[in-house]
Amino acid sequence: MVISESLSRFAEGWSEADYVGGHPVLDFVNTVADTGKTRLDDKIGSWDAMRGWARGAGLLTGHELASFLQDTALDDDGELARLHGFREQVYEAILGLAGQADRASPTMAGLERSIRDAMGRGSFAGEGGRFRWRPDARSPRRWLDALALALEELLRSQDASRLRQCSRCTWFFIDRGRGAGRRWCDMRTCGNRAKAEAFRCR
């Protein structure tokens, strides 16, 4: 997995503020924007938006992304709907991991199937001195598979115990801080808004 390094990698309509989760899967779940706990504003309403988001997310290597973009005919409305459904399944599951809902959520069973299916279609290959699962760029499920495989990697990592949800919106992030820990997805947005609201209430 490649983490985005500069603003030059961000596609039009996306910025550094869209990638504050600390992991591509969290940034994907965070593509539903809100300023409360509503999850009403879908930022991936088209394939152009999905491809633009992927450019800055670090979900795929440069070679993988180029391969995905070679045959856009595989990307139909049904696959986009599946991505939306997967995103909300992951949201429900991470709510449990972050201590905001039942950890034994039935959505975990569906996510396990998605991960198993992605492994079945993908390949296990070495890269940079380590092995990782790679999605099949020729499969119509390639985008979902890439996210499912990244989710599997996240859930096996130490970061799974550091998952937090913003105190103001529905976005998730990995809290690698010490002490009281991080409360907001981003101080530039939710953090400043919360401070302004607190000031007005004084």
Tab-separated table of C-alpha atoms in Angstrom:
chain	number	residue	atom	x	y	z
A	1	MET	CA	0.000	0.000	0.000
A	2	VAL	CA	1.304	3.439	-0.900
A	3	ILE	CA	0.464	6.472	1.235
A	4	SER	CA	-0.002	9.698	-0.738
A	5	GLU	CA	2.971	12.024	-0.372
A	6	SER	CA	2.042	15.345	-1.939
A	7	LEU	CA	-0.886	17.467	-2.993
A	8	SER	CA	0.176	17.028	-6.623
A	9	ARG	CA	-1.187	13.502	-6.461
A	10	PHE	CA	-4.691	14.666	-5.577
A	11	ALA	CA	-7.266	14.723	-8.340
A	12	GLU	CA	-9.580	17.663	-8.922
A	13	GLY	CA	-12.229	17.831	-6.214
A	14	TRP	CA	-10.053	16.101	-3.608
A	15	SER	CA	-7.585	17.561	-1.146
A	16	GLU	CA	-5.410	16.683	1.824
A	17	ALA	CA	-8.443	17.158	4.085
A	18	ASP	CA	-10.096	14.109	2.486
A	19	TYR	CA	-7.301	11.780	3.591
A	20	VAL	CA	-7.040	12.181	7.366
A	21	GLY	CA	-8.001	8.641	8.433
A	22	GLY	CA	-4.474	7.258	8.439
A	23	HIS	CA	-5.421	4.307	6.231
A	24	PRO	CA	-7.009	4.013	2.758
A	25	VAL	CA	-9.958	1.957	4.045
A	26	LEU	CA	-10.797	4.601	6.628
A	27	ASP	CA	-10.464	7.335	4.029
A	28	PHE	CA	-12.893	5.401	1.827
A	29	VAL	CA	-15.428	5.080	4.646
A	30	ASN	CA	-14.942	8.810	5.206
A	31	THR	CA	-16.082	9.651	1.664
A	32	VAL	CA	-19.516	10.318	3.162
A	33	ALA	CA	-19.222	13.876	4.420
A	34	ASP	CA	-21.190	15.436	7.238
A	35	THR	CA	-20.836	17.991	9.992
A	36	GLY	CA	-22.891	15.981	12.479
A	37	LYS	CA	-23.648	12.273	12.631
A	38	THR	CA	-25.819	12.123	9.521
A	39	ARG	CA	-23.777	10.426	6.739
A	40	LEU	CA	-25.876	12.128	4.077
A	41	ASP	CA	-23.370	13.678	1.641
A	42	ASP	CA	-21.885	10.991	-0.618
A	43	LYS	CA	-18.684	12.217	-2.247
A	44	ILE	CA	-18.386	9.160	-4.517
A	45	GLY	CA	-21.486	9.452	-6.660
A	46	SER	CA	-19.768	8.476	-9.904
A	47	TRP	CA	-16.872	6.455	-11.237
A	48	ASP	CA	-14.951	9.642	-12.007
A	49	ALA	CA	-15.189	10.523	-8.319
A	50	MET	CA	-14.088	7.025	-7.290
A	51	ARG	CA	-11.072	7.103	-9.596
A	52	GLY	CA	-10.190	10.609	-8.421
A	53	TRP	CA	-10.377	9.532	-4.795
A	54	ALA	CA	-8.194	6.477	-5.490
A	55	ARG	CA	-5.465	8.633	-7.009
A	56	GLY	CA	-4.740	10.286	-3.658
A	57	ALA	CA	-5.720	7.487	-1.286
A	58	GLY	CA	-2.729	5.186	-1.597
A	59	LEU	CA	-5.053	2.192	-1.941
A	60	LEU	CA	-3.182	0.975	-5.020
A	61	THR	CA	0.377	1.175	-6.250
A	62	GLY	CA	0.972	3.368	-9.278
A	63	HIS	CA	1.179	0.300	-11.497
A	64	GLU	CA	-2.035	-1.154	-10.093
A	65	LEU	CA	-3.919	2.113	-10.528
A	66	ALA	CA	-2.736	2.403	-14.126
A	67	SER	CA	-3.934	-1.161	-14.772
A	68	PHE	CA	-7.334	-0.394	-13.246
A	69	LEU	CA	-7.723	2.673	-15.450
A	70	GLN	CA	-6.906	0.833	-18.667
A	71	ASP	CA	-10.322	-0.816	-18.926
A	72	THR	CA	-13.007	1.399	-17.447
A	73	ALA	CA	-15.720	-0.623	-19.218
A	74	LEU	CA	-15.555	-3.016	-16.256
A	75	ASP	CA	-16.815	-0.241	-13.973
A	76	ASP	CA	-20.609	-0.215	-14.243
A	77	ASP	CA	-23.415	1.102	-12.046
A	78	GLY	CA	-23.823	-2.252	-10.327
A	79	GLU	CA	-20.204	-2.296	-9.203
A	80	LEU	CA	-20.470	1.268	-7.913
A	81	ALA	CA	-23.542	0.269	-5.901
A	82	ARG	CA	-21.592	-2.667	-4.454
A	83	LEU	CA	-18.839	-0.291	-3.376
A	84	HIS	CA	-21.404	1.877	-1.609
A	85	GLY	CA	-22.815	-1.170	0.164
A	86	PHE	CA	-19.352	-2.367	1.163
A	87	ARG	CA	-18.495	1.083	2.497
A	88	GLU	CA	-21.489	1.050	4.849
A	89	GLN	CA	-20.728	-2.512	5.963
A	90	VAL	CA	-17.223	-1.425	6.890
A	91	TYR	CA	-18.635	1.629	8.661
A	92	GLU	CA	-20.862	-0.552	10.854
A	93	ALA	CA	-18.027	-2.968	11.605
A	94	ILE	CA	-15.562	-0.227	12.559
A	95	LEU	CA	-18.157	1.361	14.833
A	96	GLY	CA	-17.900	-1.832	16.868
A	97	LEU	CA	-14.116	-1.897	16.792
A	98	ALA	CA	-14.038	1.732	17.899
A	99	GLY	CA	-16.313	0.908	20.828
A	100	GLN	CA	-19.367	2.711	19.433
A	101	ALA	CA	-21.491	-0.378	18.661
A	102	ASP	CA	-21.738	-4.133	19.146
A	103	ARG	CA	-18.457	-5.805	18.191
A	104	ALA	CA	-20.393	-8.922	17.171
A	105	SER	CA	-22.165	-7.053	14.376
A	106	PRO	CA	-23.535	-9.387	11.661
A	107	THR	CA	-21.830	-7.195	9.077
A	108	MET	CA	-18.519	-8.857	9.986
A	109	ALA	CA	-19.725	-12.093	8.391
A	110	GLY	CA	-20.418	-10.259	5.140
A	111	LEU	CA	-17.027	-8.589	5.247
A	112	GLU	CA	-15.344	-11.941	5.831
A	113	ARG	CA	-17.007	-13.250	2.664
A	114	SER	CA	-15.820	-10.208	0.731
A	115	ILE	CA	-12.262	-10.745	1.950
A	116	ARG	CA	-12.322	-14.461	1.113
A	117	ASP	CA	-13.735	-13.733	-2.350
A	118	ALA	CA	-11.076	-11.072	-2.950
A	119	MET	CA	-8.318	-13.502	-1.996
A	120	GLY	CA	-9.821	-16.112	-4.298
A	121	ARG	CA	-9.704	-13.746	-7.249
A	122	GLY	CA	-6.410	-12.109	-6.330
A	123	SER	CA	-2.790	-13.195	-6.092
A	124	PHE	CA	-0.289	-13.397	-3.245
A	125	ALA	CA	2.982	-11.900	-4.409
A	126	GLY	CA	6.158	-10.358	-3.088
A	127	GLU	CA	6.730	-6.615	-3.219
A	128	GLY	CA	9.458	-4.546	-1.596
A	129	GLY	CA	10.716	-7.423	0.514
A	130	ARG	CA	7.292	-8.413	1.819
A	131	PHE	CA	4.290	-10.309	0.558
A	132	ARG	CA	0.811	-8.904	0.067
A	133	TRP	CA	-2.463	-9.777	-1.594
A	134	ARG	CA	-3.052	-8.050	-4.915
A	135	PRO	CA	-6.431	-7.612	-6.628
A	136	ASP	CA	-6.970	-8.857	-10.173
A	137	ALA	CA	-7.166	-5.755	-12.397
A	138	ARG	CA	-9.130	-7.762	-14.987
A	139	SER	CA	-12.002	-8.551	-12.638
A	140	PRO	CA	-15.163	-6.400	-12.474
A	141	ARG	CA	-14.813	-6.689	-8.674
A	142	ARG	CA	-11.314	-5.229	-8.679
A	143	TRP	CA	-12.140	-2.032	-6.750
A	144	LEU	CA	-14.127	-3.885	-4.110
A	145	ASP	CA	-11.410	-6.537	-3.901
A	146	ALA	CA	-8.690	-3.906	-3.415
A	147	LEU	CA	-10.644	-2.416	-0.517
A	148	ALA	CA	-11.460	-5.804	1.007
A	149	LEU	CA	-7.802	-6.844	0.918
A	150	ALA	CA	-6.753	-3.522	2.456
A	151	LEU	CA	-9.379	-4.013	5.168
A	152	GLU	CA	-7.977	-7.457	5.946
A	153	GLU	CA	-4.526	-5.920	6.325
A	154	LEU	CA	-5.875	-3.194	8.621
A	155	LEU	CA	-7.739	-5.638	10.855
A	156	ARG	CA	-4.587	-7.723	11.338
A	157	SER	CA	-2.458	-4.709	12.218
A	158	GLN	CA	-1.814	-3.033	15.564
A	159	ASP	CA	-3.745	-0.046	14.252
A	160	ALA	CA	-7.003	-1.992	14.654
A	161	SER	CA	-6.848	-1.223	18.387
A	162	ARG	CA	-6.343	2.476	17.697
A	163	LEU	CA	-9.479	3.078	15.644
A	164	ARG	CA	-11.477	6.094	16.777
A	165	GLN	CA	-14.478	8.030	15.536
A	166	CYS	CA	-14.522	11.821	15.419
A	167	SER	CA	-16.479	13.351	18.294
A	168	ARG	CA	-18.341	15.620	15.888
A	169	CYS	CA	-18.867	13.726	12.600
A	170	THR	CA	-18.916	10.099	11.436
A	171	TRP	CA	-15.353	9.975	10.143
A	172	PHE	CA	-12.856	7.455	11.509
A	173	PHE	CA	-9.143	7.805	12.104
A	174	ILE	CA	-6.223	5.942	13.658
A	175	ASP	CA	-5.191	7.582	16.921
A	176	ARG	CA	-1.431	7.191	17.266
A	177	GLY	CA	-1.162	9.912	19.896
A	178	ARG	CA	-0.453	9.615	23.594
A	179	GLY	CA	-2.298	10.792	26.655
A	180	ALA	CA	-5.933	11.773	26.218
A	181	GLY	CA	-5.697	11.048	22.518
A	182	ARG	CA	-7.176	12.648	19.453
A	183	ARG	CA	-10.855	13.699	19.455
A	184	TRP	CA	-11.356	15.112	15.975
A	185	CYS	CA	-10.899	13.781	12.467
A	186	ASP	CA	-9.152	17.054	11.621
A	187	MET	CA	-8.550	20.156	13.743
A	188	ARG	CA	-8.963	22.329	10.637
A	189	THR	CA	-12.577	21.230	10.268
A	190	CYS	CA	-14.370	19.492	13.133
A	191	GLY	CA	-11.898	20.626	15.767
A	192	ASN	CA	-12.282	24.307	14.914
A	193	ARG	CA	-16.063	23.997	14.568
A	194	ALA	CA	-16.337	22.351	17.979
A	195	LYS	CA	-14.193	25.070	19.550
A	196	ALA	CA	-16.351	27.764	17.942
A	197	GLU	CA	-19.526	26.112	19.222
A	198	ALA	CA	-18.090	25.810	22.720
A	199	PHE	CA	-17.107	29.498	22.670
A	200	ARG	CA	-20.620	30.533	21.624
A	201	CYS	CA	-22.113	28.500	24.485
A	202	ARG	CA	-20.055	30.297	27.145
